PDB file of C-alpha atoms in Angstrom:
ATOM      1  CA  ASP A   1       9.983  22.524 -18.657  1.00 66.00           C
ATOM      2  CA  ALA A   2       6.944  20.491 -17.515  1.00 67.00           C
ATOM      3  CA  GLU A   3       6.090  21.036 -13.841  1.00 92.00           C
ATOM      4  CA  ILE A   4       3.292  20.620 -11.258  1.00 95.00           C
ATOM      5  CA  THR A   5       2.014  23.924  -9.464  1.00 96.00           C
ATOM      6  CA  GLN A   6      -0.118  24.546  -6.539  1.00 97.00           C
ATOM      7  CA  SER A   7      -2.056  27.790  -5.684  1.00 97.00           C
ATOM      8  CA  PRO A   8      -2.270  29.570  -3.476  1.00 97.00           C
ATOM      9  CA  ARG A   9       0.929  28.861  -1.552  1.00 96.00           C
ATOM     10  CA  HIS A  10      -0.376  30.321   1.640  1.00 97.00           C
ATOM     11  CA  LYS A  11      -3.918  30.849   2.656  1.00 97.00           C
ATOM     12  CA  ILE A  12      -5.863  31.882   5.715  1.00 98.00           C
ATOM     13  CA  THR A  13      -9.615  31.106   5.910  1.00 97.00           C
ATOM     14  CA  GLU A  14     -12.318  31.149   8.539  1.00 97.00           C
ATOM     15  CA  THR A  15     -14.220  28.019  10.140  1.00 98.00           C
ATOM     16  CA  GLY A  16     -16.978  26.993   8.052  1.00 97.00           C
ATOM     17  CA  ARG A  17     -15.898  28.570   4.760  1.00 97.00           C
ATOM     18  CA  GLN A  18     -15.363  26.591   1.561  1.00 98.00           C
ATOM     19  CA  VAL A  19     -11.979  26.583   0.297  1.00 98.00           C
ATOM     20  CA  THR A  20     -10.539  25.255  -2.985  1.00 98.00           C
ATOM     21  CA  LEU A  21      -6.850  24.400  -3.390  1.00 98.00           C
ATOM     22  CA  ALA A  22      -5.650  24.351  -6.963  1.00 98.00           C
ATOM     23  CA  CYS A  23      -3.155  21.738  -8.646  1.00 98.00           C
ATOM     24  CA  HIS A  24      -2.055  21.868 -12.217  1.00 98.00           C
ATOM     25  CA  GLN A  25       0.334  19.772 -13.973  1.00 97.00           C
ATOM     26  CA  THR A  26       1.763  19.985 -17.397  1.00 95.00           C
ATOM     27  CA  TRP A  27       3.161  16.362 -17.853  1.00 90.00           C
ATOM     28  CA  ASN A  28      -0.165  15.040 -18.951  1.00 90.00           C
ATOM     29  CA  HIS A  29      -0.064  12.506 -16.156  1.00 92.00           C
ATOM     30  CA  ASN A  30      -2.911  10.337 -15.607  1.00 92.00           C
ATOM     31  CA  ASN A  31      -2.462   9.929 -11.954  1.00 93.00           C
ATOM     32  CA  MET A  32      -2.863  12.849  -9.551  1.00 95.00           C
ATOM     33  CA  PHE A  33      -2.954  12.746  -5.730  1.00 96.00           C
ATOM     34  CA  TRP A  34      -3.670  15.002  -2.756  1.00 97.00           C
ATOM     35  CA  TYR A  35      -1.789  14.715   0.633  1.00 97.00           C
ATOM     36  CA  ARG A  36      -1.724  16.645   3.770  1.00 97.00           C
ATOM     37  CA  GLN A  37       1.064  16.970   6.227  1.00 95.00           C
ATOM     38  CA  ASP A  38       0.694  17.990   9.830  1.00 93.00           C
ATOM     39  CA  LEU A  39       3.528  19.403  11.780  1.00 85.00           C
ATOM     40  CA  GLY A  40       6.262  16.973  12.383  1.00 77.00           C
ATOM     41  CA  HIS A  41       4.479  13.990  10.650  1.00 80.00           C
ATOM     42  CA  GLY A  42       4.570  12.201   7.255  1.00 84.00           C
ATOM     43  CA  LEU A  43       2.159  12.779   4.402  1.00 91.00           C
ATOM     44  CA  ARG A  44      -1.311  11.181   4.571  1.00 94.00           C
ATOM     45  CA  LEU A  45      -3.420  10.555   1.402  1.00 94.00           C
ATOM     46  CA  ILE A  46      -6.755  12.491   0.945  1.00 97.00           C
ATOM     47  CA  HIS A  47      -7.895  11.646  -2.472  1.00 97.00           C
ATOM     48  CA  TYR A  48      -6.565  10.453  -5.692  1.00 95.00           C
ATOM     49  CA  SER A  49      -7.454  10.244  -9.384  1.00 95.00           C
ATOM     50  CA  TYR A  50      -6.374   7.938 -12.204  1.00 92.00           C
ATOM     51  CA  GLY A  51      -7.746   9.796 -14.990  1.00 93.00           C
ATOM     52  CA  VAL A  52     -10.528  12.200 -16.083  1.00 96.00           C
ATOM     53  CA  GLN A  53     -13.907  11.574 -14.306  1.00 96.00           C
ATOM     54  CA  ASP A  54     -11.996   9.133 -11.840  1.00 95.00           C
ATOM     55  CA  THR A  55     -11.780   9.985  -8.337  1.00 97.00           C
ATOM     56  CA  ASN A  56     -11.115   7.794  -5.042  1.00 95.00           C
ATOM     57  CA  LYS A  57     -11.011   8.367  -1.435  1.00 95.00           C
ATOM     58  CA  GLY A  58      -7.621   8.126   0.424  1.00 93.00           C
ATOM     59  CA  GLU A  59      -6.896   7.521   4.235  1.00 91.00           C
ATOM     60  CA  VAL A  60      -8.123  11.022   5.454  1.00 95.00           C
ATOM     61  CA  SER A  61     -10.985  12.070   2.982  1.00 96.00           C
ATOM     62  CA  ASP A  62     -13.639  13.128   5.367  1.00 96.00           C
ATOM     63  CA  GLY A  63     -14.455  16.765   4.814  1.00 97.00           C
ATOM     64  CA  TYR A  64     -12.694  16.906   1.424  1.00 98.00           C
ATOM     65  CA  SER A  65     -13.732  16.572  -2.215  1.00 98.00           C
ATOM     66  CA  VAL A  66     -12.096  16.416  -5.553  1.00 98.00           C
ATOM     67  CA  SER A  67     -13.000  16.573  -9.208  1.00 97.00           C
ATOM     68  CA  ARG A  68     -11.108  15.586 -12.310  1.00 97.00           C
ATOM     69  CA  SER A  69     -12.754  17.289 -15.489  1.00 97.00           C
ATOM     70  CA  ASN A  70      -9.385  17.256 -17.473  1.00 97.00           C
ATOM     71  CA  THR A  71      -6.053  15.673 -17.197  1.00 96.00           C
ATOM     72  CA  GLU A  72      -4.099  18.851 -16.002  1.00 97.00           C
ATOM     73  CA  ASP A  73      -6.117  19.681 -12.917  1.00 98.00           C
ATOM     74  CA  LEU A  74      -7.178  18.223  -9.635  1.00 98.00           C
ATOM     75  CA  PRO A  75      -8.584  20.796  -7.426  1.00 98.00           C
ATOM     76  CA  LEU A  76      -9.238  20.075  -3.760  1.00 98.00           C
ATOM     77  CA  THR A  77     -12.285  21.414  -2.030  1.00 98.00           C
ATOM     78  CA  LEU A  78     -12.827  21.747   1.683  1.00 97.00           C
ATOM     79  CA  GLU A  79     -16.612  21.873   2.091  1.00 95.00           C
ATOM     80  CA  SER A  80     -16.660  23.621   5.353  1.00 97.00           C
ATOM     81  CA  ALA A  81     -13.251  24.433   6.700  1.00 98.00           C
ATOM     82  CA  ALA A  82     -12.444  23.325  10.419  1.00 98.00           C
ATOM     83  CA  SER A  83      -9.452  24.066  12.406  1.00 97.00           C
ATOM     84  CA  SER A  84      -8.429  20.289  12.204  1.00 96.00           C
ATOM     85  CA  GLN A  85      -7.796  20.923   8.543  1.00 97.00           C
ATOM     86  CA  THR A  86      -5.046  23.430   9.272  1.00 97.00           C
ATOM     87  CA  SER A  87      -2.129  21.774   7.637  1.00 97.00           C
ATOM     88  CA  VAL A  88       0.279  21.803   4.415  1.00 97.00           C
ATOM     89  CA  TYR A  89      -1.276  20.165   1.430  1.00 98.00           C
ATOM     90  CA  PHE A  90       0.793  18.654  -1.371  1.00 97.00           C
ATOM     91  CA  CYS A  91      -0.404  17.639  -4.624  1.00 97.00           C
ATOM     92  CA  ALA A  92       1.278  14.988  -6.577  1.00 95.00           C
ATOM     93  CA  SER A  93       1.316  13.360 -10.066  1.00 94.00           C
ATOM     94  CA  SER A  94       2.697  10.322 -11.680  1.00 91.00           C
ATOM     95  CA  GLU A  95       2.678   8.951 -15.271  1.00 87.00           C
ATOM     96  CA  SER A  96       0.664   5.724 -14.934  1.00 75.00           C
ATOM     97  CA  ARG A  97      -0.164   3.042 -12.381  1.00 65.00           C
ATOM     98  CA  GLU A  98       2.970   0.961 -13.160  1.00 71.00           C
ATOM     99  CA  ASN A  99       6.090   1.581 -11.173  1.00 67.00           C
ATOM    100  CA  THR A 100       6.654   5.056 -11.680  1.00 78.00           C
ATOM    101  CA  GLU A 101       7.922   8.029  -9.585  1.00 87.00           C
ATOM    102  CA  ALA A 102       5.574  10.737  -8.261  1.00 91.00           C
ATOM    103  CA  PHE A 103       6.238  14.383  -8.759  1.00 92.00           C
ATOM    104  CA  PHE A 104       5.249  16.767  -5.941  1.00 95.00           C
ATOM    105  CA  GLY A 105       4.148  20.338  -5.930  1.00 96.00           C
ATOM    106  CA  GLN A 106       5.618  22.722  -3.526  1.00 96.00           C
ATOM    107  CA  GLY A 107       2.571  22.685  -1.153  1.00 96.00           C
ATOM    108  CA  THR A 108       0.018  24.989   0.079  1.00 97.00           C
ATOM    109  CA  ARG A 109       0.031  26.195   3.814  1.00 97.00           C
ATOM    110  CA  LEU A 110      -3.502  26.435   4.951  1.00 98.00           C
ATOM    111  CA  THR A 111      -4.682  27.886   8.198  1.00 98.00           C
ATOM    112  CA  VAL A 112      -8.120  27.829   9.394  1.00 98.00           C
ATOM    113  CA  VAL A 113      -9.005  30.356  12.181  1.00 97.00           C
TER     114      VAL A 113
ATOM    115  CA  ASP B   1       1.339  -2.100   1.499  1.00 63.00           C
ATOM    116  CA  ALA B   2       4.030  -3.354   3.743  1.00 67.00           C
ATOM    117  CA  LYS B   3       4.952  -1.315   6.750  1.00 87.00           C
ATOM    118  CA  THR B   4       8.485   0.123   7.067  1.00 93.00           C
ATOM    119  CA  THR B   5      10.776   0.883  10.112  1.00 95.00           C
ATOM    120  CA  GLN B   6      13.472   3.562  10.035  1.00 96.00           C
ATOM    121  CA  PRO B   7      15.614   5.246  12.586  1.00 97.00           C
ATOM    122  CA  THR B   8      14.191   8.549  13.685  1.00 95.00           C
ATOM    123  CA  SER B   9      17.481  10.426  13.034  1.00 96.00           C
ATOM    124  CA  MET B  10      20.920  10.141  12.104  1.00 97.00           C
ATOM    125  CA  ASP B  11      24.032  12.521  11.609  1.00 96.00           C
ATOM    126  CA  CYS B  12      26.383  12.300   8.726  1.00 95.00           C
ATOM    127  CA  ALA B  13      29.723  14.155   8.017  1.00 96.00           C
ATOM    128  CA  GLU B  14      29.842  16.201   4.943  1.00 96.00           C
ATOM    129  CA  GLY B  15      31.676  14.370   2.219  1.00 96.00           C
ATOM    130  CA  ARG B  16      31.234  10.889   3.729  1.00 96.00           C
ATOM    131  CA  ALA B  17      28.846   8.411   2.639  1.00 96.00           C
ATOM    132  CA  ALA B  18      25.458   8.232   4.349  1.00 97.00           C
ATOM    133  CA  ASN B  19      23.833   4.789   4.891  1.00 97.00           C
ATOM    134  CA  LEU B  20      20.174   4.862   5.666  1.00 98.00           C
ATOM    135  CA  PRO B  21      18.668   1.509   6.768  1.00 97.00           C
ATOM    136  CA  CYS B  22      15.126   0.460   6.288  1.00 97.00           C
ATOM    137  CA  ASN B  23      13.416  -2.535   7.562  1.00 96.00           C
ATOM    138  CA  HIS B  24      10.223  -4.029   5.548  1.00 94.00           C
ATOM    139  CA  SER B  25       9.911  -7.600   6.988  1.00 93.00           C
ATOM    140  CA  THR B  26       6.414  -8.069   5.644  1.00 91.00           C
ATOM    141  CA  ILE B  27       7.213  -6.966   2.000  1.00 91.00           C
ATOM    142  CA  SER B  28       5.539  -9.093  -0.549  1.00 88.00           C
ATOM    143  CA  GLY B  29       6.699 -10.260  -3.890  1.00 85.00           C
ATOM    144  CA  ASN B  30       4.995  -7.527  -5.942  1.00 84.00           C
ATOM    145  CA  GLU B  31       6.040  -4.584  -3.717  1.00 88.00           C
ATOM    146  CA  TYR B  32       8.691  -2.157  -4.626  1.00 91.00           C
ATOM    147  CA  VAL B  33      10.902  -0.052  -2.465  1.00 93.00           C
ATOM    148  CA  TYR B  34      10.844   3.434  -2.952  1.00 93.00           C
ATOM    149  CA  TRP B  35      12.917   6.287  -1.429  1.00 96.00           C
ATOM    150  CA  TYR B  36      11.879   9.887  -1.354  1.00 95.00           C
ATOM    151  CA  ARG B  37      13.261  12.814   0.617  1.00 97.00           C
ATOM    152  CA  GLN B  38      11.787  16.122   1.701  1.00 96.00           C
ATOM    153  CA  ILE B  39      13.999  19.163   2.301  1.00 95.00           C
ATOM    154  CA  HIS B  40      12.689  21.814   4.893  1.00 88.00           C
ATOM    155  CA  SER B  41       8.877  21.441   4.033  1.00 78.00           C
ATOM    156  CA  GLN B  42       9.294  21.370   0.156  1.00 92.00           C
ATOM    157  CA  GLY B  43       7.423  18.801  -1.663  1.00 94.00           C
ATOM    158  CA  PRO B  44       8.833  15.310  -1.356  1.00 94.00           C
ATOM    159  CA  GLN B  45      11.491  14.361  -4.181  1.00 95.00           C
ATOM    160  CA  TYR B  46      11.921  10.943  -5.597  1.00 94.00           C
ATOM    161  CA  ILE B  47      15.383   9.393  -5.194  1.00 96.00           C
ATOM    162  CA  ILE B  48      15.424   5.841  -6.300  1.00 94.00           C
ATOM    163  CA  HIS B  49      13.302   2.568  -6.291  1.00 92.00           C
ATOM    164  CA  GLY B  50      13.868  -1.214  -6.814  1.00 92.00           C
ATOM    165  CA  LEU B  51      12.356  -4.593  -6.659  1.00 91.00           C
ATOM    166  CA  LYS B  52      15.039  -6.955  -5.797  1.00 90.00           C
ATOM    167  CA  ASN B  53      18.176  -5.946  -7.617  1.00 86.00           C
ATOM    168  CA  ASN B  54      20.496  -3.164  -6.467  1.00 93.00           C
ATOM    169  CA  GLU B  55      20.075   0.084  -8.212  1.00 95.00           C
ATOM    170  CA  THR B  56      22.112   3.125  -8.672  1.00 96.00           C
ATOM    171  CA  ASN B  57      21.421   6.597 -10.255  1.00 95.00           C
ATOM    172  CA  GLU B  58      23.017   9.999 -10.148  1.00 95.00           C
ATOM    173  CA  MET B  59      21.702  10.647  -6.713  1.00 94.00           C
ATOM    174  CA  ALA B  60      21.855   7.471  -4.748  1.00 97.00           C
ATOM    175  CA  SER B  61      22.459   3.698  -4.587  1.00 97.00           C
ATOM    176  CA  LEU B  62      19.748   1.229  -3.227  1.00 97.00           C
ATOM    177  CA  ILE B  63      21.057  -2.025  -1.642  1.00 97.00           C
ATOM    178  CA  ILE B  64      18.082  -4.625  -1.073  1.00 96.00           C
ATOM    179  CA  THR B  65      18.964  -7.922   0.882  1.00 96.00           C
ATOM    180  CA  GLU B  66      18.297 -11.142  -0.855  1.00 94.00           C
ATOM    181  CA  ASP B  67      15.401 -11.879   1.342  1.00 94.00           C
ATOM    182  CA  ARG B  68      14.089  -8.344   0.683  1.00 94.00           C
ATOM    183  CA  LYS B  69      13.166  -7.698   4.240  1.00 95.00           C
ATOM    184  CA  SER B  70      15.392  -4.675   4.505  1.00 96.00           C
ATOM    185  CA  SER B  71      17.282  -2.268   2.422  1.00 97.00           C
ATOM    186  CA  THR B  72      19.840   0.521   2.570  1.00 97.00           C
ATOM    187  CA  LEU B  73      19.893   3.853   0.827  1.00 98.00           C
ATOM    188  CA  ILE B  74      23.480   5.241   0.259  1.00 98.00           C
ATOM    189  CA  LEU B  75      24.369   8.739  -0.467  1.00 97.00           C
ATOM    190  CA  PRO B  76      27.768   8.296  -1.626  1.00 96.00           C
ATOM    191  CA  HIS B  77      29.114  11.884  -0.788  1.00 94.00           C
ATOM    192  CA  ALA B  78      26.936  13.589   1.430  1.00 95.00           C
ATOM    193  CA  THR B  79      26.617  17.519   1.207  1.00 96.00           C
ATOM    194  CA  LEU B  80      24.911  19.943   3.339  1.00 96.00           C
ATOM    195  CA  ARG B  81      22.211  20.265   0.860  1.00 95.00           C
ATOM    196  CA  ASP B  82      21.239  16.513   1.518  1.00 97.00           C
ATOM    197  CA  THR B  83      20.028  17.440   5.010  1.00 97.00           C
ATOM    198  CA  ALA B  84      16.440  16.265   4.889  1.00 97.00           C
ATOM    199  CA  VAL B  85      13.833  13.721   5.979  1.00 96.00           C
ATOM    200  CA  TYR B  86      14.269  10.569   4.073  1.00 97.00           C
ATOM    201  CA  TYR B  87      11.200   8.307   3.567  1.00 96.00           C
ATOM    202  CA  CYS B  88      11.352   4.530   2.868  1.00 96.00           C
ATOM    203  CA  ILE B  89       8.099   3.393   1.238  1.00 93.00           C
ATOM    204  CA  VAL B  90       7.009  -0.064   0.126  1.00 91.00           C
ATOM    205  CA  ASN B  91       4.510   0.150  -2.574  1.00 84.00           C
ATOM    206  CA  ARG B  92       2.939  -1.973  -5.174  1.00 74.00           C
ATOM    207  CA  ALA B  93       3.505  -0.994  -8.626  1.00 57.00           C
ATOM    208  CA  ALA B  94      -0.185  -0.481  -9.350  1.00 53.00           C
ATOM    209  CA  GLY B  95      -1.578   2.640  -7.849  1.00 60.00           C
ATOM    210  CA  ASN B  96       1.322   4.623  -6.901  1.00 74.00           C
ATOM    211  CA  LYS B  97      -0.539   5.614  -3.676  1.00 82.00           C
ATOM    212  CA  LEU B  98       2.313   6.251  -1.253  1.00 87.00           C
ATOM    213  CA  THR B  99       2.045   5.655   2.339  1.00 87.00           C
ATOM    214  CA  PHE B 100       4.516   7.765   4.330  1.00 89.00           C
ATOM    215  CA  GLY B 101       5.916   6.913   7.692  1.00 87.00           C
ATOM    216  CA  GLY B 102       7.944   9.208   9.977  1.00 88.00           C
ATOM    217  CA  GLY B 103      11.067   8.838   7.907  1.00 93.00           C
ATOM    218  CA  THR B 104      14.715   9.375   9.112  1.00 96.00           C
ATOM    219  CA  ARG B 105      15.815  12.930   9.810  1.00 96.00           C
ATOM    220  CA  VAL B 106      19.262  13.304   8.347  1.00 97.00           C
ATOM    221  CA  LEU B 107      21.578  16.100   9.378  1.00 97.00           C
ATOM    222  CA  VAL B 108      24.641  16.597   7.425  1.00 97.00           C
ATOM    223  CA  LYS B 109      27.476  18.399   9.377  1.00 96.00           C
ATOM    224  CA  PRO B 110      30.483  20.292   8.085  1.00 94.00           C
TER     225      PRO B 110
END
């Protein structure tokens, strides 16, 4: 079955280190998204992509970057991890821009110490 | 995207229908109403969406008022596994960028 997977599921890193979170989907979806969720809050959009070589900033993009070199993957990079980036990160994908549901991964819990 | 207002929490008895309200008074004509739920820190799960007609699928029904300023998600026979945070989201079809609010925390009790 097609799916969307995130790795790692849990990670602890030190302040100032570069960290990359992986997201891989096998639906061949054009759209991919990264969200973060802080304790007790809803999800906030970090970056998104509508296709290969396309990336866009979301609501809370500072300190994060993404690249889209193929359809299946949208890795999220924290250039220099900060304690404020301790959060749960969710990746999502959807088929097209038009009126479709989004499918979410299981999340990556990142702790910056 | 229009803002939504949902109750913070609600309880429901197992086996009974759960009716989850959502206000979206500033919704515009090309915006859809989406519902997602999130079970205990898992990734959000799509439930249903609609534009102006009522919709039903295997999970739930969506009732949208005629003026489209509010909607109700109906879980016809709530089970313990329906305990989750339910998010009502208003979204233009183009883009699929979802704006999550605080949602409604639903607790289904035996």
